[in-house]
Coordinates of C-alpha atoms in Angstrom, one line a residue:
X1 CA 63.4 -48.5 -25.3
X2 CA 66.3 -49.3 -27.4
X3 CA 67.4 -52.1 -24.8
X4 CA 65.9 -54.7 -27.2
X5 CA 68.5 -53.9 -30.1
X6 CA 71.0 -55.3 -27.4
X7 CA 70.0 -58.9 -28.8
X8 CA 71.6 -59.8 -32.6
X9 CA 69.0 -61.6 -33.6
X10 CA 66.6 -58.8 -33.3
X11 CA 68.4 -56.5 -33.6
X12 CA 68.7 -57.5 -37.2
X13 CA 64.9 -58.2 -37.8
X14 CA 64.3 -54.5 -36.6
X15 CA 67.2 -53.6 -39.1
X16 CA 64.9 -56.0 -42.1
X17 CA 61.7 -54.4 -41.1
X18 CA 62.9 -51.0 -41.4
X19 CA 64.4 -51.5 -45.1
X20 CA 61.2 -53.2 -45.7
X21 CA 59.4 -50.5 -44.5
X22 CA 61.3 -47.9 -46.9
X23 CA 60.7 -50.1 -49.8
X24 CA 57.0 -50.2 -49.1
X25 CA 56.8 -46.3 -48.4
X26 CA 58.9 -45.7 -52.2
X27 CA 56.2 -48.1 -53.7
X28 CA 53.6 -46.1 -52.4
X29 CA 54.8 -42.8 -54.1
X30 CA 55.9 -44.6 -57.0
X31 CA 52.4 -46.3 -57.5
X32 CA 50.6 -43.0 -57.4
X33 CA 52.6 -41.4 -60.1
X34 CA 52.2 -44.9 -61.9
X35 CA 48.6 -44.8 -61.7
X36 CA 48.6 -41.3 -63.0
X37 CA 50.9 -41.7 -65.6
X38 CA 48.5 -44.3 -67.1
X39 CA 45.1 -43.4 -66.0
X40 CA 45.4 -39.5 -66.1
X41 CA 42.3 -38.2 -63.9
X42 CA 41.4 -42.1 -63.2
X43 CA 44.2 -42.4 -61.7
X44 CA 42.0 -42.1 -58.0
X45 CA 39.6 -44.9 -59.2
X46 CA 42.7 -46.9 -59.4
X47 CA 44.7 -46.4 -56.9
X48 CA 41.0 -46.6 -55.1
X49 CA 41.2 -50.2 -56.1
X50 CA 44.4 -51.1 -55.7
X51 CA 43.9 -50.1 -52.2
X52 CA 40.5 -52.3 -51.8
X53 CA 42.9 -55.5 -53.9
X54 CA 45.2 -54.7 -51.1
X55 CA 42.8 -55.1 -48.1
X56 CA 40.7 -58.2 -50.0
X57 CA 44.4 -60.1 -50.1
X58 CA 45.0 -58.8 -46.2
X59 CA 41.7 -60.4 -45.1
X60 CA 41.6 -63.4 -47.0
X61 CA 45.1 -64.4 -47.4
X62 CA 46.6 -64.3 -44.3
X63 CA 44.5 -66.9 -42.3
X64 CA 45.0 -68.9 -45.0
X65 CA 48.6 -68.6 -45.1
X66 CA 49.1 -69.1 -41.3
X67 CA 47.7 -72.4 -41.7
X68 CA 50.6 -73.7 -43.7
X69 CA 53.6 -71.7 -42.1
X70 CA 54.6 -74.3 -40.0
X71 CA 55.4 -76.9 -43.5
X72 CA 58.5 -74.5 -44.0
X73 CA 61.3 -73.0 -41.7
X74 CA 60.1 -69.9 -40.6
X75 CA 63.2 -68.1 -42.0
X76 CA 63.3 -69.9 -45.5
X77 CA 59.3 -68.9 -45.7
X78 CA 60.2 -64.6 -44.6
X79 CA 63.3 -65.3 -47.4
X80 CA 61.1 -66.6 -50.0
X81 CA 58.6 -64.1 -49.2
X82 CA 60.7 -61.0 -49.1
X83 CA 62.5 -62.0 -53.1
X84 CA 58.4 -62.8 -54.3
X85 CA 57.6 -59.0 -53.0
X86 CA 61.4 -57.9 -54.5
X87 CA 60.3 -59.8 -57.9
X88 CA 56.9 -58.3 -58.1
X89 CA 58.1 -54.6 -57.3
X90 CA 60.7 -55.2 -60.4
X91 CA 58.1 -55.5 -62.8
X92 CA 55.9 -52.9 -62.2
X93 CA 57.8 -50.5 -63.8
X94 CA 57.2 -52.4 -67.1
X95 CA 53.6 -52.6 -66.9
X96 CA 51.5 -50.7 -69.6
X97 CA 47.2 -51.4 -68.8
X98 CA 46.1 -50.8 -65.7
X99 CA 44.5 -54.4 -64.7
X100 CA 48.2 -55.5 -65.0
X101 CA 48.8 -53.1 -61.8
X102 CA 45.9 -54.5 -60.2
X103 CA 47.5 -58.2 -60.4
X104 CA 51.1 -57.1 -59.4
X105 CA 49.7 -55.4 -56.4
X106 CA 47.7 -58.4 -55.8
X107 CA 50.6 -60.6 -55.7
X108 CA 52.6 -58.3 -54.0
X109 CA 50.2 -57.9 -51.1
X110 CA 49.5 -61.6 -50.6
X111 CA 52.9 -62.0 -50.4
X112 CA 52.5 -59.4 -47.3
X113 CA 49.6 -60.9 -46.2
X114 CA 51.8 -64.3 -45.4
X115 CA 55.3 -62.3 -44.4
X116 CA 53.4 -59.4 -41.5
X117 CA 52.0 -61.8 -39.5
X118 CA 54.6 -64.5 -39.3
X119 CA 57.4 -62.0 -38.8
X120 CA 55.1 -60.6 -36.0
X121 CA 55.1 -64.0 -34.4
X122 CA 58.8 -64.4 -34.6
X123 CA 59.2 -61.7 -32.3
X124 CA 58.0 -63.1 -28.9
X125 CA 59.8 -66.2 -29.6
X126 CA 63.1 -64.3 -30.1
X127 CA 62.1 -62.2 -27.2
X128 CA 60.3 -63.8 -24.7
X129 CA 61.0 -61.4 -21.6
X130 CA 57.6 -59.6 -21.7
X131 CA 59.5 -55.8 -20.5
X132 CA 62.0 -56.5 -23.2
X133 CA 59.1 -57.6 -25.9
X134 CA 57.1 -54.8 -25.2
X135 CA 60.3 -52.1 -25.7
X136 CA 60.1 -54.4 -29.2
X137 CA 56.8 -53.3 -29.9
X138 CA 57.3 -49.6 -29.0
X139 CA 60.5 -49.7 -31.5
X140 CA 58.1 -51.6 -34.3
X141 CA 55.8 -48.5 -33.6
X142 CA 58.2 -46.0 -34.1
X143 CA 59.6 -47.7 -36.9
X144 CA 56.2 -47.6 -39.1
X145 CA 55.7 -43.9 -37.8
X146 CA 58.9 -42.9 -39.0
X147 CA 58.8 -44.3 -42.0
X148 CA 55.7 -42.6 -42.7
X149 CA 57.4 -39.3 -42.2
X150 CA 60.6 -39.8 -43.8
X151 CA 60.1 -42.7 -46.7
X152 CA 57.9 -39.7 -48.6
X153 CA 60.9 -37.2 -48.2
X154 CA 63.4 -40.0 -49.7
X155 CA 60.9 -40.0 -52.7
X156 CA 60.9 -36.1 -53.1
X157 CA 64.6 -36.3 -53.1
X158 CA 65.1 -39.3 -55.0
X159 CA 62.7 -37.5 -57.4
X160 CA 64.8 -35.0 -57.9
X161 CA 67.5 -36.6 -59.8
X162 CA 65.9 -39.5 -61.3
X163 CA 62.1 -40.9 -62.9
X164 CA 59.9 -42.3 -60.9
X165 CA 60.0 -45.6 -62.1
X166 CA 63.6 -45.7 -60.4
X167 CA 61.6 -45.6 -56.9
X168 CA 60.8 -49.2 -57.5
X169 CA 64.5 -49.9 -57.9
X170 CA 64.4 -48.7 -54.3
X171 CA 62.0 -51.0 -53.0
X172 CA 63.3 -54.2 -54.8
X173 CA 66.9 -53.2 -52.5
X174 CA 64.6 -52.8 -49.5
X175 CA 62.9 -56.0 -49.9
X176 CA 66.2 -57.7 -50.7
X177 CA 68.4 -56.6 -48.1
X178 CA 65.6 -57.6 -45.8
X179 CA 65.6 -61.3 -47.4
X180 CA 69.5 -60.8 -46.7
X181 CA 68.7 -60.1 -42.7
X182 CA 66.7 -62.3 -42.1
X183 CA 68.8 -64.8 -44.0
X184 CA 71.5 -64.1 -41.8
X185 CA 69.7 -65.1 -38.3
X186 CA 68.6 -68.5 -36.9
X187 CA 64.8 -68.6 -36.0
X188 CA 62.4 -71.0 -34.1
X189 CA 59.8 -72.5 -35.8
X190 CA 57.5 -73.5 -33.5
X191 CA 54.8 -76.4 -34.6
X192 CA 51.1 -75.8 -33.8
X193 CA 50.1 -77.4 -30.4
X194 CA 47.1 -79.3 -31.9
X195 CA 47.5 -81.7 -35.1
X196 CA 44.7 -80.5 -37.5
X197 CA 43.2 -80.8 -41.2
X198 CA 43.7 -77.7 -43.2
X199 CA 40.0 -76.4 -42.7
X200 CA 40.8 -76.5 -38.8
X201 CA 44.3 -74.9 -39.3
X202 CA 42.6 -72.0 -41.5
X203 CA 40.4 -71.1 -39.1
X204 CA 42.4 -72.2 -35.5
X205 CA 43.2 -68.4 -35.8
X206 CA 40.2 -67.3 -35.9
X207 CA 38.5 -69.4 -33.4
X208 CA 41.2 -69.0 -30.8
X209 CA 41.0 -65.0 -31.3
X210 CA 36.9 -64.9 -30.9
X211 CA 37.4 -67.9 -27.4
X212 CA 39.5 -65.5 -26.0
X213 CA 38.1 -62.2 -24.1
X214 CA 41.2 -59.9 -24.2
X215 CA 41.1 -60.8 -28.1
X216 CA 37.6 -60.0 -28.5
X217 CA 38.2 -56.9 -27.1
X218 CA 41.1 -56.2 -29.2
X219 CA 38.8 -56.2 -32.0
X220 CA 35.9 -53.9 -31.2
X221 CA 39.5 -51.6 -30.5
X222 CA 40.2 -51.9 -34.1
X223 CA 36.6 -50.6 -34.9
X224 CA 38.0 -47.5 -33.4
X225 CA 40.9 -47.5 -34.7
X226 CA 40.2 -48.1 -38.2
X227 CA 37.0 -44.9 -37.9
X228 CA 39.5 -42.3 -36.8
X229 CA 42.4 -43.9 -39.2
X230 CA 40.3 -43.8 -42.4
X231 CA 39.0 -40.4 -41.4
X232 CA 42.6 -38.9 -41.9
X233 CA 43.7 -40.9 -44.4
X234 CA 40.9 -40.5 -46.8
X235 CA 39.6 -36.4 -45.6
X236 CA 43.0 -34.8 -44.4
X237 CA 43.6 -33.4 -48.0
X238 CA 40.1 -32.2 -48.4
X239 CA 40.1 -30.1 -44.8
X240 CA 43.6 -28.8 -45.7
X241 CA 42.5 -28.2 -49.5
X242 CA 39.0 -27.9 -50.0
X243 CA 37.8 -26.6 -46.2
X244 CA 41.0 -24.3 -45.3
X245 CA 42.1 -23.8 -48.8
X246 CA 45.4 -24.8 -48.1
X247 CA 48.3 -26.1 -50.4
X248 CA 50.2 -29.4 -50.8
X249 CA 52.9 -28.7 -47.8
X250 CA 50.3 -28.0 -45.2
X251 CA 48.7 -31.1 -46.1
X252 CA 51.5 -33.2 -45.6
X253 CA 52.4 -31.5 -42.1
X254 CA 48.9 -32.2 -41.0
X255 CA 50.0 -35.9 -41.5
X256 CA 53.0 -35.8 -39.7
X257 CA 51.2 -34.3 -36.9
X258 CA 49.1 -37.2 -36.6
X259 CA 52.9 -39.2 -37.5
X260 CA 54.1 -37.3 -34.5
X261 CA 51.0 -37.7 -32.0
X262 CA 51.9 -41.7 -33.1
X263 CA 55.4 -41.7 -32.0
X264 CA 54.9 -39.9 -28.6
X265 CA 52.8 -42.8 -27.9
X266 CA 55.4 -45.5 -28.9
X267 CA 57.4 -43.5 -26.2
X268 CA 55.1 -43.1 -23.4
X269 CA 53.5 -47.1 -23.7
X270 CA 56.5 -48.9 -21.8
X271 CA 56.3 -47.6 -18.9
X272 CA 51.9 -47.1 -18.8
X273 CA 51.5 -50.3 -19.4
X274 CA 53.8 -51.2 -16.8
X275 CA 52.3 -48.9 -14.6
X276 CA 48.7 -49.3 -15.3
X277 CA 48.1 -52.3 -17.6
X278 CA 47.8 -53.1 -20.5
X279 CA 43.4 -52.4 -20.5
X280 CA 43.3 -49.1 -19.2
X281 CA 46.1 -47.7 -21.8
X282 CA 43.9 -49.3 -24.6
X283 CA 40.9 -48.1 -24.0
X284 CA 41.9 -44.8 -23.2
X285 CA 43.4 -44.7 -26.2
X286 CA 40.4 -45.8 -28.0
X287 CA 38.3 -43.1 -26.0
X288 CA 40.9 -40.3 -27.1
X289 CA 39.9 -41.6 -30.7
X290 CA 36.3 -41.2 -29.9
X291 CA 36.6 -37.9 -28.1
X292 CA 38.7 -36.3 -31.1
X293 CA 35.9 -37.4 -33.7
X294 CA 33.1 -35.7 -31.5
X295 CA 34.9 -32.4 -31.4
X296 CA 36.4 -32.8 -34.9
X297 CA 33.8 -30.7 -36.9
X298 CA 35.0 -27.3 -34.3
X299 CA 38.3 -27.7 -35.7
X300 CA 37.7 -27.8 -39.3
X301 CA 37.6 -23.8 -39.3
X302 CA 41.3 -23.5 -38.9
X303 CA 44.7 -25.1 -39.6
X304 CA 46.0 -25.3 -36.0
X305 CA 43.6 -27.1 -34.5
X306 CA 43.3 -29.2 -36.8
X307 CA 47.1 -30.2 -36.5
X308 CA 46.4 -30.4 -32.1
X309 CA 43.5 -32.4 -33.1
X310 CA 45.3 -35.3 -35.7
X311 CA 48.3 -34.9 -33.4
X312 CA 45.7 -36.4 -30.5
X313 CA 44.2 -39.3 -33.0
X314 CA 47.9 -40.4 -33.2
X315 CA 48.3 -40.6 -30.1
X316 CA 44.9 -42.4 -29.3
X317 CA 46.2 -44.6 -32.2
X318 CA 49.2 -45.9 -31.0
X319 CA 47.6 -46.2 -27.3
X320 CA 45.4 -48.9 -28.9
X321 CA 48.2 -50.4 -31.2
X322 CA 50.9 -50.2 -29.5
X323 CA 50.1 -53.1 -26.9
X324 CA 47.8 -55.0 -29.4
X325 CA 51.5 -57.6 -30.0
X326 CA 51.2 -58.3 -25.9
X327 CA 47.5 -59.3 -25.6
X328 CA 48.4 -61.4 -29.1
X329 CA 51.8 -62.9 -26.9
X330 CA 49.4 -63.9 -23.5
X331 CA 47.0 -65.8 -25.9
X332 CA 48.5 -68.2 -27.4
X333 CA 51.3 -71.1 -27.2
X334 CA 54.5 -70.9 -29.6
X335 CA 53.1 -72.6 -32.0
X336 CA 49.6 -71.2 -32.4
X337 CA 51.0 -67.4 -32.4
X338 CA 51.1 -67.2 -36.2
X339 CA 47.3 -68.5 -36.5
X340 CA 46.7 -65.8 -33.7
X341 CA 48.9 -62.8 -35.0
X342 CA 47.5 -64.0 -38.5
X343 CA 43.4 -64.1 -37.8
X344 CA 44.3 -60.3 -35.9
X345 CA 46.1 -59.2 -39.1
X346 CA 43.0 -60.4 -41.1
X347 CA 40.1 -58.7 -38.8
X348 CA 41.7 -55.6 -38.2
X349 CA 42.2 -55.2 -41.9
X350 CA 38.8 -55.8 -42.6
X351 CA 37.6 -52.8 -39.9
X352 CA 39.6 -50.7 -41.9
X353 CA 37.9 -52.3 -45.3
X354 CA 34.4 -51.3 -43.6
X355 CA 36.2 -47.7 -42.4
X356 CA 37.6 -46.5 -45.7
X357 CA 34.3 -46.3 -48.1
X358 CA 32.7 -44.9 -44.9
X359 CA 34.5 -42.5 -44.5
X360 CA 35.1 -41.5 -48.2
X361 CA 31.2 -42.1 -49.3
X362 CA 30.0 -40.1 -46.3
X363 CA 32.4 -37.1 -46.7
X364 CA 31.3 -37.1 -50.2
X365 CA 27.4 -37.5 -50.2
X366 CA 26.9 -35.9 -46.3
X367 CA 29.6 -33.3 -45.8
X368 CA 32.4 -34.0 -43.7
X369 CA 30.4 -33.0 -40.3
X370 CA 28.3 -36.0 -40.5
X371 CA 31.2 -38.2 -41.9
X372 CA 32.9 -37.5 -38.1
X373 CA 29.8 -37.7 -36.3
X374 CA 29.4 -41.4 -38.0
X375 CA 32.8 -42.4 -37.1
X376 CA 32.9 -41.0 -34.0
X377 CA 29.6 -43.3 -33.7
X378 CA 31.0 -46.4 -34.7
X379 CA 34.6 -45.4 -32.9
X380 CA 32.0 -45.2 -29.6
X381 CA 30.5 -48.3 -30.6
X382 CA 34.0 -50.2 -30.6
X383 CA 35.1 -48.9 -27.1
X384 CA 31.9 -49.7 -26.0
X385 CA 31.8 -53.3 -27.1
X386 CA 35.5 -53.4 -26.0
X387 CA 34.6 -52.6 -22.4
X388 CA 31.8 -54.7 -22.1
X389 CA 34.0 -58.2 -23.5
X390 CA 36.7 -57.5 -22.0
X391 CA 36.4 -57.6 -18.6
X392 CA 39.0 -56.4 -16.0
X393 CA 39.1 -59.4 -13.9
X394 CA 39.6 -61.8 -17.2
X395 CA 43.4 -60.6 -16.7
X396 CA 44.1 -61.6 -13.4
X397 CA 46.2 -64.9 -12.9
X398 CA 44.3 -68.0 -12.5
X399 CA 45.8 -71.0 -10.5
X400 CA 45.7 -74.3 -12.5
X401 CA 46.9 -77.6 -12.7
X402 CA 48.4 -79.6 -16.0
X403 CA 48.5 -82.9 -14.7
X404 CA 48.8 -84.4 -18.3
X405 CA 51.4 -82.8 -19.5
X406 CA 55.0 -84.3 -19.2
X407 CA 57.4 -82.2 -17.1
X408 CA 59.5 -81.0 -19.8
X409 CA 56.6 -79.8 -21.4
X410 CA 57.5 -75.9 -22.6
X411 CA 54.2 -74.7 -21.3
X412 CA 55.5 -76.0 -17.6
X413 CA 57.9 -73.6 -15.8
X414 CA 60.8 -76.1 -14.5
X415 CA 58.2 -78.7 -14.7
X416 CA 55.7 -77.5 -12.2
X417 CA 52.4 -78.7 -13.1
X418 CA 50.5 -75.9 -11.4
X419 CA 51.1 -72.5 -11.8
X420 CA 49.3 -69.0 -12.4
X421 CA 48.9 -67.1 -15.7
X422 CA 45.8 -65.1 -16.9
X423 CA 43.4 -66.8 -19.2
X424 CA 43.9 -68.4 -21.9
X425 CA 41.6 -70.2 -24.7
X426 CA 43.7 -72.9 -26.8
X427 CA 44.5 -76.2 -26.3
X428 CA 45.4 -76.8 -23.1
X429 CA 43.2 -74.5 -21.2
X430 CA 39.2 -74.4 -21.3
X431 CA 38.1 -72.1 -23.3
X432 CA 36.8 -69.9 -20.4
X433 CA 37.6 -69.6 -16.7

């Protein structure tokens, strides 16, 4: 897994999105105690918001942004990004009303909204050997599941010694020394294969996603994905608390069991997807996600299943997730992948923008037995959509010709005109064959 690092230029990125990552998790801790420390019991309600500002910016923004990505060097843009985020994060420790933490956050997460995607992008180009990118993506995996676990230990320590308005110190270094990585690296910046208006560039994402099967599938995924996400995010602490009658530690190993289910998969998908393919892994991943929702409400009586069971909705998460980068990689041209990684950024954000209230409003008004048998409904739903657009024979290779095209075209391998890949929906292939 690690052979990836063996390249600098990655090998620093990975180094930029881990420090990114820790600066995100601190702002996250540092947020909530923010939020509290002005709203007192309110403090919900607004983090509540902050978390729907967050997803609003992630949906709309990112499309938006992908359209115009290619006007600037795609290092200068991650740079610019990166000290925008670092600026932000500075002043949120000054803030006094609480709609002025609603507009950093805004700001803060468009800014993400343009960086995720286009450093996703980068990624294939810098790696192009699929074995090696998908290693690439295991790493990325394990870096966000990590971080999960260890960025909310750093702010217990941290908190230890200082205030928590020192945490955000903490992210303004992680965003900077990631503007400093990434500064130090040469990146491609490939142009978008059709010359557009910016309408048609603001939406190329999107249309090439919905032409393309694999990418239609990948979606209905995310419906999964997002249902059994939003379940543990928004009802772990009332199972551990309310259900089991539990305290604050045994909620936040419950987490890390899901955390840990996570990482096992970023370990195991290498060599499944080699073996089996990249279809099969997803969608049993997906079905592991289903599967755990149905028998969810038998666990709820006790603390150790419950830790088997979110450790087994990690793992169905990162079956699905995992492999998402390489069905984004085989759909798209250089140019067009931050359009592509960009409209997948934006729809998979919005399942998890129709998950969350579900899962909270339901838990609340229902109980949380009919909140899991919902999800596990609409998790169903996904897989099932996701089997029946995505068919197995869309993968194989199709022989075709690119007469048009000059021979040092970088689509042609050594100039041959004809040659075999599985479908594709852009450009320079019909939408559907």
């Amino acid at each position: 897994m690690l052979g990836p690092l063996a390249n600098p230029t990655y090998a620093r990125l990975f180094a930029a999105q881990i420090l990114s990552l820790v600066g995100t998790g601190l702002l996250t801790v540092a947020l909530g105690l923010l939020a509290f420390d002005l709203a007192g019991a309110n403090a919900g309600a607004v983090l509540g918001t902050a978390l729907a500002i967050k997803m609003i910016a992630y949906v709309g923004i990112a499309p938006v942004a992908a359209a115009f990505v290619h006007l600037v060097p795609r290092r200068t843009l991650l740079v610019a990004l990166d000290l925008v985020r670092a600026l932000v994060a500075l002043a949120l420790p000054f803030v006094t009303e609480v709609w002025q933490i609603y507009l950093l956050i805004g700001l803060l997460q468009s800014g993400s909204a343009a960086f995720t995607p286009t450093f996703q992008a980068t990624i294939p180009d810098v790696l192009p050997e699929e074995a090696e990118y998908t290693r690439a993506l295991s790493l990325s995996r394990l870096a966000y599941d990590m971080e999960a676990l260890a960025s909310p230990l750093l702010a217990a320590a941290l908190l230890s010694a200082i205030g928590f308005h020192w945490l955000f110190a903490g992210t303004v270094l992680g965003f900077g020394a990631s503007a400093l990585l990434v500064l130090s690296v040469v990146l491609p910046t490939p142009q978008p294969v059709a010359a557009e208006g910016a309408w048609a560039r603001t939406t190329r994402g999107l249309r090439l996603y919905l032409a393309t099967s694999r990418l239609r599938g990948l979606l209905a995924l995310n419906l999964a994905v997002a249902a059994a996400g939003a379940m543990v995010i928004v009802n772990t602490v009332v199972l551990v608390r309310g259900n089991l009658g539990l305290g604050n530690m045994e909620v936040a190993w419950t987490l890390a069991a899901y955390g840990a289910g996570s990482i096992l998969s970023a370990l195991l998908v290498p060599r499944l997807v080699e073996q089996k393919g990249d279809r099969p892994v997803m969608l049993a991943g997906a079905a592991l996600l289903v599967l755990g929702l149905a028998v969810a409400p038998a666990a709820m009586g006790a603390w150790a299943p419950l830790l088997a069971l979110w450790a087994l909705l990690g793992l169905g998460n990162g079956l699905v997730l995992t492999p998402a980068g390489r069905l984004l990689r085989r759909s798209a041209q250089p140019g067009d992948r931050p359009a592509l990684f960009a409209a997948q950024f934006a729809l998979s954000h919005g399942c998890w923008l129709l998950a969350y209230p579900l899962a909270g409003w339901l838990g609340a008004a229902a109980g949380t037995f009919w909140a899991f048998a919902a999800m596990a409904a609409l998790g169903l739903a996904g897989v099932v959509l996701a089997t029946l657009s995505w068919r197995a024979a869309e993968e194989l290779p199709v022989e075709h010709s690119h007469d048009d095209l000059p021979a040092d075209h970088p689509h042609l391998e050594k100039g041959a005109r004809r040659h075999r890949h599985p479908p594709m929906a852009d450009a320079l292939h019909a939408p559907a064959r």
